[in-house]
Coordinates of C-alpha atoms and ligand atoms in Angstrom, one line a residue:
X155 CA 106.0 61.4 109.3
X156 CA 106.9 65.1 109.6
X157 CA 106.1 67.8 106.5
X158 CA 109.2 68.5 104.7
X159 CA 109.8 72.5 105.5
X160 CA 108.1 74.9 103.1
X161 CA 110.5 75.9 100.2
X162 CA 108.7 78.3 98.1
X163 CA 110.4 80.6 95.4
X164 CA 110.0 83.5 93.2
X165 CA 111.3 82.3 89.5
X166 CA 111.2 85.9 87.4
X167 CA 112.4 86.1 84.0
X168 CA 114.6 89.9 83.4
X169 CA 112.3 90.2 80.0
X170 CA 110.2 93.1 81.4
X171 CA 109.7 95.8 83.4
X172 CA 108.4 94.6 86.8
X173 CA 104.6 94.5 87.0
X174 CA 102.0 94.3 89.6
X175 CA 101.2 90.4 88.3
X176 CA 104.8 90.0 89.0
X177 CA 104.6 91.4 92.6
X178 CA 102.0 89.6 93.6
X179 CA 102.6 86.2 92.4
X180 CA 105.8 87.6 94.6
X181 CA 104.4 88.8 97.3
X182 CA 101.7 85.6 98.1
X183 CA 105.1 83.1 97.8
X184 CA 106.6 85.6 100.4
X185 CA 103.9 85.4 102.5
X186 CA 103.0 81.5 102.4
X187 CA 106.9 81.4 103.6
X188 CA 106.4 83.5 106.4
X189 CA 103.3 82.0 107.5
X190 CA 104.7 78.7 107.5
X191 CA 108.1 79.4 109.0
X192 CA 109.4 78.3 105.3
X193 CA 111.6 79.2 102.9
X194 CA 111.5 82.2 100.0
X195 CA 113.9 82.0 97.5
X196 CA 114.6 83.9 94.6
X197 CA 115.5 82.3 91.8
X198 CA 116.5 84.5 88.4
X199 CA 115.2 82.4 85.3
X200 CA 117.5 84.1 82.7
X201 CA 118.2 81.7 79.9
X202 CA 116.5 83.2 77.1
X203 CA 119.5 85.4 76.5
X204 CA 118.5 87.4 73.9
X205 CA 115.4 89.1 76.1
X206 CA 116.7 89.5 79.2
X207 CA 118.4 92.8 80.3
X208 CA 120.4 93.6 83.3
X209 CA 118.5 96.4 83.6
X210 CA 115.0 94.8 83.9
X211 CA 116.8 92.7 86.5
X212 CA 117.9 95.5 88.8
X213 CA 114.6 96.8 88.8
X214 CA 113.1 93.4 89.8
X215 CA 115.7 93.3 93.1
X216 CA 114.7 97.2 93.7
X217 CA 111.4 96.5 93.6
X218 CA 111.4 93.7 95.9
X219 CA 113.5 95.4 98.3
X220 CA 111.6 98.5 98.0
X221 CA 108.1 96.5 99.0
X222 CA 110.2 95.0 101.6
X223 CA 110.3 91.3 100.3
X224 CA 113.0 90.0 101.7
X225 CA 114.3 86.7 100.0
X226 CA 116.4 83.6 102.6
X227 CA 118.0 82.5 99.4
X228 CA 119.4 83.8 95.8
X229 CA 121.5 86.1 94.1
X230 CA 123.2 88.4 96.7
X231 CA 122.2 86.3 99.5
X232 CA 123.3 82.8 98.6
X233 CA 122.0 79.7 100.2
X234 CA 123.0 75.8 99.9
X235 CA 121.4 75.3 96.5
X236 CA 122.8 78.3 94.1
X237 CA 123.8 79.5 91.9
X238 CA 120.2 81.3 91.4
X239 CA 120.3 83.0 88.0
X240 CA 120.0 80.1 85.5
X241 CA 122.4 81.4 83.5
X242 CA 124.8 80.2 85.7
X243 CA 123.2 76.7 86.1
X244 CA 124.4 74.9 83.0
X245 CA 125.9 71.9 85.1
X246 CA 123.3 71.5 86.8
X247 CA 121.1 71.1 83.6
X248 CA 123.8 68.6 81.5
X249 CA 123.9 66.8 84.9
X250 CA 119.7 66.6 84.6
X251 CA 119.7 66.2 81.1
X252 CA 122.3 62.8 81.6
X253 CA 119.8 61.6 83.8
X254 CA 117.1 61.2 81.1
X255 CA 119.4 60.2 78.5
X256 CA 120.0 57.8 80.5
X257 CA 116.5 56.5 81.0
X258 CA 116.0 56.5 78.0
X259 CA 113.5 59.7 77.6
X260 CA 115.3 61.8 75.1
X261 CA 115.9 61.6 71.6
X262 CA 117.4 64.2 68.9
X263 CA 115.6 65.9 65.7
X264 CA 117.1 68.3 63.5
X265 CA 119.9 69.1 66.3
X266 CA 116.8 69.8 68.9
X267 CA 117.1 67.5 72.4
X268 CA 113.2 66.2 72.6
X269 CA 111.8 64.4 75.8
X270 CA 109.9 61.3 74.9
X271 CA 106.7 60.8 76.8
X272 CA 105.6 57.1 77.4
X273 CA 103.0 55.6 75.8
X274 CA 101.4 54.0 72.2
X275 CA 102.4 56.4 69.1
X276 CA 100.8 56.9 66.3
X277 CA 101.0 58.9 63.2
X278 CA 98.2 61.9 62.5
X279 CA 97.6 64.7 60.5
X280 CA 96.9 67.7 62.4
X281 CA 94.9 70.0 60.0
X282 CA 96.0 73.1 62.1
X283 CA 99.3 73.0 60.9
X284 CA 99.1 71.0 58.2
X285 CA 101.7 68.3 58.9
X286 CA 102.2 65.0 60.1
X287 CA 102.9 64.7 63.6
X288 CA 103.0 62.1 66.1
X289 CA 100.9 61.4 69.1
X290 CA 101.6 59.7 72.2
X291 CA 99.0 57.5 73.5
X292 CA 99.8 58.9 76.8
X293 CA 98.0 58.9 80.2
X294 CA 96.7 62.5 81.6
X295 CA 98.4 64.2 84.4
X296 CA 96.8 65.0 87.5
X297 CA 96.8 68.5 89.6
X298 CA 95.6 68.7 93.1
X299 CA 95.6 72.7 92.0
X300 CA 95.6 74.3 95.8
X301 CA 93.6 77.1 94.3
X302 CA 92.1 75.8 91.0
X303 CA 91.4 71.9 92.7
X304 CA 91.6 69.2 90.1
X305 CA 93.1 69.4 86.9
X306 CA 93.7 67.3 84.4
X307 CA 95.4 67.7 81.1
X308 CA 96.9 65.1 78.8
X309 CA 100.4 65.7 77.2
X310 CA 100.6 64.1 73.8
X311 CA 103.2 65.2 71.9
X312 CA 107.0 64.7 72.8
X313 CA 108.4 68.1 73.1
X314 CA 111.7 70.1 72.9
X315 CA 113.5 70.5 75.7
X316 CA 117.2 71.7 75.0
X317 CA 117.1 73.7 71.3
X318 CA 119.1 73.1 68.3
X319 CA 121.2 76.5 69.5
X320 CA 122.0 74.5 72.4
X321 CA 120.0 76.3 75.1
X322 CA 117.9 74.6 77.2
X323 CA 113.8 75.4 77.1
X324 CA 111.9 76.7 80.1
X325 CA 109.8 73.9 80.8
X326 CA 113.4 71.9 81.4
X327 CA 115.2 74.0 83.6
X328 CA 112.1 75.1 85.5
X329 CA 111.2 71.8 86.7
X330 CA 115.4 70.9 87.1
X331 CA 115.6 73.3 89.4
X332 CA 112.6 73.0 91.3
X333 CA 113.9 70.1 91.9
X334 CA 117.5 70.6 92.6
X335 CA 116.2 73.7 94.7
X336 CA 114.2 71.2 96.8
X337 CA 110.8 73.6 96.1
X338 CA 108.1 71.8 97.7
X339 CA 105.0 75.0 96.5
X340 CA 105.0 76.0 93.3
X341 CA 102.8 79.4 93.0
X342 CA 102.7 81.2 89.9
X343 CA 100.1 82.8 87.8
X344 CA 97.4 80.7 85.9
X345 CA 98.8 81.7 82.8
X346 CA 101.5 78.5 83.8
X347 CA 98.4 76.1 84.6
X348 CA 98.2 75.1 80.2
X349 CA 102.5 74.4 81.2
X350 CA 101.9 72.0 84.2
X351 CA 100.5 69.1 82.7
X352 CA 104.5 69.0 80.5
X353 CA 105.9 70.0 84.0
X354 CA 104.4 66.6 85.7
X355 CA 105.7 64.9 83.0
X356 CA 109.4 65.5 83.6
X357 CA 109.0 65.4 87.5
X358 CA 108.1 61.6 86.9
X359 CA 111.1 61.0 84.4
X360 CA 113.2 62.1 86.7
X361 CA 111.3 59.7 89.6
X362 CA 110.3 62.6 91.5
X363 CA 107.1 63.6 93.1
X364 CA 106.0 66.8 91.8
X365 CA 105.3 70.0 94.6
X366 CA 102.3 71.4 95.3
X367 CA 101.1 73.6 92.5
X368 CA 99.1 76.6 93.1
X369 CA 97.8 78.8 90.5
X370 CA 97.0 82.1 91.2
X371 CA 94.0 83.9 88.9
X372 CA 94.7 86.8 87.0
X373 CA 94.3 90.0 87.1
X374 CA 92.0 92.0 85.0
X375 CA 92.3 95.3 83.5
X376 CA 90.1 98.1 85.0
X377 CA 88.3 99.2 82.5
X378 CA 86.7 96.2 80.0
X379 CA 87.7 92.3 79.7
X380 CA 91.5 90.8 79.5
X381 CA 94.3 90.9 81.5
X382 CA 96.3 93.6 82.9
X383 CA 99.1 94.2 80.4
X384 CA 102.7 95.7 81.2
X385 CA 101.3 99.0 79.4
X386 CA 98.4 99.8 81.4
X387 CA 98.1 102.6 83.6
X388 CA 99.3 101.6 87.1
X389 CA 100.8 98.4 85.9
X390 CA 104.4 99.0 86.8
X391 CA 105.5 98.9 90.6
X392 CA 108.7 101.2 89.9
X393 CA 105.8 103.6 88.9
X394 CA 104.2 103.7 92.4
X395 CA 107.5 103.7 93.7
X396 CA 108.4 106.9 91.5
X397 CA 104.7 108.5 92.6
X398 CA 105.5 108.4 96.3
X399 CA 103.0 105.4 97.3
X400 CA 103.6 103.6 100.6
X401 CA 105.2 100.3 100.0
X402 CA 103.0 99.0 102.5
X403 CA 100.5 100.4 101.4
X404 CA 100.8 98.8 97.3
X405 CA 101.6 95.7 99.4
X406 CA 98.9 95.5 101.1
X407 CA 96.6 96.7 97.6
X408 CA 98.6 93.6 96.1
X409 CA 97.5 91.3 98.8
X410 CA 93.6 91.8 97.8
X411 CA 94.4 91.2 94.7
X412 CA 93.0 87.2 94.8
X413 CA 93.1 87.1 98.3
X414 CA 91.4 88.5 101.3
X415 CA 91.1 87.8 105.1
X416 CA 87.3 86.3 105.0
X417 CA 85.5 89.8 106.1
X418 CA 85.5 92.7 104.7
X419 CA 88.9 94.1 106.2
X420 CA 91.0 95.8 104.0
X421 CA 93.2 97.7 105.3
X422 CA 95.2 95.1 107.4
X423 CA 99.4 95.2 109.0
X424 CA 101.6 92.7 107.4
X425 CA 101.7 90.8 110.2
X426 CA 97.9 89.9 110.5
X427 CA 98.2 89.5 106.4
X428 CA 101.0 87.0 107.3
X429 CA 99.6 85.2 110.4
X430 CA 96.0 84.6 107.7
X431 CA 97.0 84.4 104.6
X432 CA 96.8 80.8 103.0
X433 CA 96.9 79.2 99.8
X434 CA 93.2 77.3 99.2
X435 CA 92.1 80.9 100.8
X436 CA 93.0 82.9 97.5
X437 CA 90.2 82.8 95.0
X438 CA 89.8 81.0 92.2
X439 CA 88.2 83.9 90.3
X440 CA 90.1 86.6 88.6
X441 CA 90.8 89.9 90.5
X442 CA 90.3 93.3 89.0
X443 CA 92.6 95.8 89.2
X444 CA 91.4 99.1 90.8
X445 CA 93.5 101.9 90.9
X446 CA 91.0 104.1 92.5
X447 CA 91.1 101.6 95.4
X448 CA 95.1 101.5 95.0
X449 CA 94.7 105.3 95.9
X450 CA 92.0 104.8 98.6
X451 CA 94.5 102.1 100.5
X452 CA 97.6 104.8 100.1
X453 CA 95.1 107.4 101.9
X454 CA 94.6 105.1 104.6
X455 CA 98.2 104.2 105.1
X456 CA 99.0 108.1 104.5
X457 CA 96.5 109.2 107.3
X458 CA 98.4 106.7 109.9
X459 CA 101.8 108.4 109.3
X460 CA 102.8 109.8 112.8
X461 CA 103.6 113.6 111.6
X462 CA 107.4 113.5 111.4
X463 CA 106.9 111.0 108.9
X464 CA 104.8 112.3 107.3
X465 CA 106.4 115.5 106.6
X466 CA 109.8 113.9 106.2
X467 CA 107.7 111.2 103.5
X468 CA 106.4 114.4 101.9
X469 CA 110.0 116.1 102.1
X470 CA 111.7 113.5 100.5
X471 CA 109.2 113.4 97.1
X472 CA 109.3 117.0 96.8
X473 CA 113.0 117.0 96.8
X474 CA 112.9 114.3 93.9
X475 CA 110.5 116.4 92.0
X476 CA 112.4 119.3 92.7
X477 CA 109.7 121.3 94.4
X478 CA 112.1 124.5 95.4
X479 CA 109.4 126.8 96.9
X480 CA 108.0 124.1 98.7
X481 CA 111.8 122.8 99.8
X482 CA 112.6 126.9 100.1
X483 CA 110.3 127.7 102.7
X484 CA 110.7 127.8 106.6
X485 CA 110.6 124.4 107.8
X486 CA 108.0 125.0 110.6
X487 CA 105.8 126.6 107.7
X488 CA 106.7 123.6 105.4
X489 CA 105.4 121.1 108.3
X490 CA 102.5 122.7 109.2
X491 CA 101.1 123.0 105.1
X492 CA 102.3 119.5 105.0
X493 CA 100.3 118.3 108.2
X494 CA 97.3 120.3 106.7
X495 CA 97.8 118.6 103.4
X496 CA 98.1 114.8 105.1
X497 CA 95.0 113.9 105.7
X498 CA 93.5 115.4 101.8
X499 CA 95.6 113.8 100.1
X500 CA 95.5 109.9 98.3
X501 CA 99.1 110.2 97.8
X502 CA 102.4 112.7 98.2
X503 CA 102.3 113.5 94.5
X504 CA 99.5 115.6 94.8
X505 CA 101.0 117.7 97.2
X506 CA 102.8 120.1 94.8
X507 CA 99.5 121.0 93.2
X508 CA 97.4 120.8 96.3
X509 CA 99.9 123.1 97.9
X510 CA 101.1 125.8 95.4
X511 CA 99.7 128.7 96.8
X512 CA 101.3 128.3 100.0
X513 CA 104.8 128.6 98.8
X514 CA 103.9 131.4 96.5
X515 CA 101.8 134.2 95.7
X516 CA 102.0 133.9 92.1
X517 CA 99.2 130.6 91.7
X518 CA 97.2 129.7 88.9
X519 CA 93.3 130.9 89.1
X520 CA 91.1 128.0 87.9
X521 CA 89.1 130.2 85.4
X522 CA 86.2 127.6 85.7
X523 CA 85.8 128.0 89.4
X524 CA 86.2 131.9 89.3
X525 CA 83.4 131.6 87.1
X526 CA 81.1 129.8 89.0
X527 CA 81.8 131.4 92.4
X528 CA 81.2 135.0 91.0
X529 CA 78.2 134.4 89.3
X530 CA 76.5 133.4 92.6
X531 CA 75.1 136.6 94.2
X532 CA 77.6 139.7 95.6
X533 CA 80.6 137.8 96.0
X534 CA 82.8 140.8 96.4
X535 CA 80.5 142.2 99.0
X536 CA 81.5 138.7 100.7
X537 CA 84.8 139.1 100.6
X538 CA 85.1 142.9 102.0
X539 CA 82.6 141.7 105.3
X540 CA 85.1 138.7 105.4
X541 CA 88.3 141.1 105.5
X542 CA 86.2 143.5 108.2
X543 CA 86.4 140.2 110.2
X544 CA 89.5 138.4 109.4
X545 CA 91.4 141.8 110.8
X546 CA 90.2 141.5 114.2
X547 CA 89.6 137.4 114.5
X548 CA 91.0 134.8 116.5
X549 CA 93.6 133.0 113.9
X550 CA 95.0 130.7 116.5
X551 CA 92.1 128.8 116.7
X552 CA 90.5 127.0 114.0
X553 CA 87.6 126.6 115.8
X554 CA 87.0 130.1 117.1
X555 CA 87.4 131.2 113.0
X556 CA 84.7 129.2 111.9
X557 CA 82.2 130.0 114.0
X558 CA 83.0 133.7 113.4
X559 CA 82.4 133.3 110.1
X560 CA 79.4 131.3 110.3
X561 CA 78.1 134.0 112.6
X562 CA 78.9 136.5 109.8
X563 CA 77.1 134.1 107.5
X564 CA 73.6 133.9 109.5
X565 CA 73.6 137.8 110.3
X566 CA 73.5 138.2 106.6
X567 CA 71.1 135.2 106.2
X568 CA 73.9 133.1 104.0
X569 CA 75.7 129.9 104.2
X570 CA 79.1 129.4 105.6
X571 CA 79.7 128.0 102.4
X572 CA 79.0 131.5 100.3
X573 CA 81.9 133.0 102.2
X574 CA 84.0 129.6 102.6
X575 CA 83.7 129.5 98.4
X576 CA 84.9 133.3 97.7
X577 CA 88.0 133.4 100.3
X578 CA 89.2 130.3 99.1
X579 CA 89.3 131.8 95.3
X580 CA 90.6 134.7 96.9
X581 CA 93.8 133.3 98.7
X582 CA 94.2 130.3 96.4
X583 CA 92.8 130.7 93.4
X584 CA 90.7 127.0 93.5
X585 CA 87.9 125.2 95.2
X586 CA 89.8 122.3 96.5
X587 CA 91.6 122.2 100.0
X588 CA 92.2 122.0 103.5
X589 CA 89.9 123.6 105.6
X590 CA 89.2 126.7 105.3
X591 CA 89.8 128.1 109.1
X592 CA 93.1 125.5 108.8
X593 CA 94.3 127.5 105.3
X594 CA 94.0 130.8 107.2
X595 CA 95.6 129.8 110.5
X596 CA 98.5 128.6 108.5
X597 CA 98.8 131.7 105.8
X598 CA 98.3 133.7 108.4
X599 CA 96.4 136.9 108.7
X600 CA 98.9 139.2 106.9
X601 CA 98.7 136.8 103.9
X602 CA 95.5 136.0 103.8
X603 CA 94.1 139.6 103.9
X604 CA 96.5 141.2 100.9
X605 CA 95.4 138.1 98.6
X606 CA 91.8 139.1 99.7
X607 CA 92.7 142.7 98.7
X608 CA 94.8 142.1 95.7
X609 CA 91.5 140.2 94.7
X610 CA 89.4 143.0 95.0
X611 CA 91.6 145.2 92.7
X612 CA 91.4 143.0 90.1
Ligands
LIG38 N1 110.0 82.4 84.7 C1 108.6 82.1 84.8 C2 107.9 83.4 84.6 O1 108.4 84.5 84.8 C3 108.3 81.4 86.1 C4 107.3 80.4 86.0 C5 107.1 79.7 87.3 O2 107.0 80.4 88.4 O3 107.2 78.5 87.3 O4 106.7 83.4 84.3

């Protein structure tokens, strides 16, 4: 008997912006499809009409497309089993709904459709909400969990399943189209595992075996215990995509999230990702979000830019955060700042601050650092031996500079560092940056010894 192809899909609901919980549960049915040679399909649970918003739905299909999860079937693709929004689905679900009426399963209460389990019922008093209610005698459902393992939960109340307004309820047209969509993996966050055991349920009243379920852990806020809310810092993907991250860079953040290769690799192509990744390989225990590491993985992807990406990556966020100096200046002066810049920085949005003073003369002076670096022996002193050098010295090589200076340095029995920390006030009115030999080269001398002076005089 041959394994029925790998149909996996992607069921958002438009009630939110997208989130990384979202991506991810996202991104690990993209990748079980591609490593399987299977199936992703999108599928757009919009019923609840009242909360979903075309907006939040756009975003979801940017986002997607943006972190380069392409989808074989849904809305703007098509595919043999659409329509994919669920608001376009009612057939289907009177068709589903017919097919436990007739069975027998459904019965109406105060104009709600209910779905009957099976088993002995009794009347009880349930002291947390203080009515009668009626339990069902029924036997527990069974999950072979491919990440949790076995779980088993007992359904004992019949429950609604098509509301009194006449809309259906998620559990309903969830499992109706998972099977009407022929899904044969369904992976979704662990926040559905408490819904599964009601999912089973219908799967057998309709005489269908339920998929493979696969519940993926959660992931925690950074900072203290719960979960990751929409409102977090970092929580949004639009966000990263607004900041100038790599997409492959959050996709592969997204991947550790629950998952990793078995070593300590993190920084992987989406092709090894794809040809490891597996389901009982995510782990059961919740991740942690880490936007530090986010930042770390966005560095790596950032240093691996060939230059002309790079700069045109760095181009293109400047021009959306309207950086005119940066965008004003001569493009072989613009590259070289930016390929200075490439490998300092975590991501492109700290290029307009990291790179102010090269587009202009008129940068801010961190007051602190002033401080600090003038309180530490002659500093001015420094700075005129430096401009006595810097008139005559090599600025085409980096190398050449530095060991001028450091000669400089031991001739006056001081640290490269005492000079290194009262040029770069000078010319850029901080204590962060590129190298200093590299920030020189690409002032250039003219530049660098009029900030020097202009120092001097103040
Ligand atoms: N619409 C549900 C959600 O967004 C999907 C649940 C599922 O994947 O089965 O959480």
């Amino acid at each position: 008997m041959s394994t029925p192809k790998v149909r996996v899909r992607f069921a958002p609901s438009p009630t939110g912006f997208f989130h990384i919980g979202s991506a991810r549960t996202a991104l690990f049915n993209w990748l079980y499809a591609r490593h399987t040679g299977g199936t992703f399909v999108l599928r757009i649970e919009d019923t609840d009409k009242e909360r979903n918003s075309e907006e939040y739905l756009s975003v979801i299909y940017d986002s997607l497309r943006w972190l380069g999860m392409d989808w074989d079937e849904g809305p703007g693709k098509g595919g043999d089993f659409g329509p994919y929004r669920q608001s376009e689905r009612d057939a289907v679900y009177r068709e589903y709904l017919g097919k436990l009426q007739a069975a027998g399963r459904t019965y109406e209460k105060d104009g709600a459709i209910y779905f009957k389990l099976l088993g002995e019922r009794s009347e009880v008093f349930d002291e947390h909400r203080k009515k009668t209610v009626t339990k069902v005698a029924n036997t527990p459902a069974v999950i072979e969990d491919l990440i949790r393992g076995h779980v088993e939960r007992t359904e004992d109340e019949d429950f609604v399943i098509f509301r009194s307004d006449g809309n259906p309820v998620f559990h309903f047209v969830n499992v109706v189209d998972d099977i009407a969509m022929q899904i044969t993996h369904v992976i979704r966050g662990e926040d559905h595992l408490s819904n599964t055991s009601k999912h089973v349920e219908l799967f057998k009243a309709f005489g269908v075996t339920p998929p493979a379920f696969a519940h993926i852990p959660l992931i925690l806020k950074s900072n203290g215990p719960g979960k990751m809310s929409k409102r977090d810092q970092g929580a949004l993907i639009e966000e990263y995509q607004r900041r100038g991250y790599l997409p492959e860079a959050v996709v592969n953040f997204l991947c550790l999230l629950g998952w990793n290769p078995g070593d300590n690799r993190e920084k992987m192509p989406i092709e090894e990702i794809i040809r490891l990744f597996d389901l009982p390989g995510v782990n059961q225990s919740n991740a942690r979000f880490d936007e530090k590491k986010m930042a770390h993985v966005n560095m790596g992807y950032l240093l691996e830019l060939p230059a002309d990406a790079f700069v045109a990556h760095a181009r293109a966020y400047l021009e959306r955060h309207n950086a005119t100096a940066a965008l004003a200046a001569a493009p072989a002066f613009f590259r070289e700042v930016m390929l200075l810049s490439q490998p300092k920085v975590k991501s492109v949005e700290e290029l307009p601050a990291y790179t102010v003073y090269f587009f202009s003369d008129e940068y801010p002076v961190d007051a602190k650092v002033r401080e600090k670096v003038m309180a530490k022996g002659d500093p001015k002193a420094r700075l005129r031996e430096l401009i006595e050098l810097l008139r005559t010295a090599d600025f085409g090589s980096d190398l050449a500079l530095e060991t001028a200076i450091k000669d400089l340095a031991t001739k006056n029995s001081l640290g490269f560092g005492d000079y290194q920390s009262v040029a770069r006030l000078a010319v850029s009115g901080t204590n962060v940056g590129p190298s200093i030999t590299g920030l020189f080269r690409v002032l250039g001398r003219d530049k660098v010894l009029a900030r020097m002076e202009r120092f001097l005089a103040a």
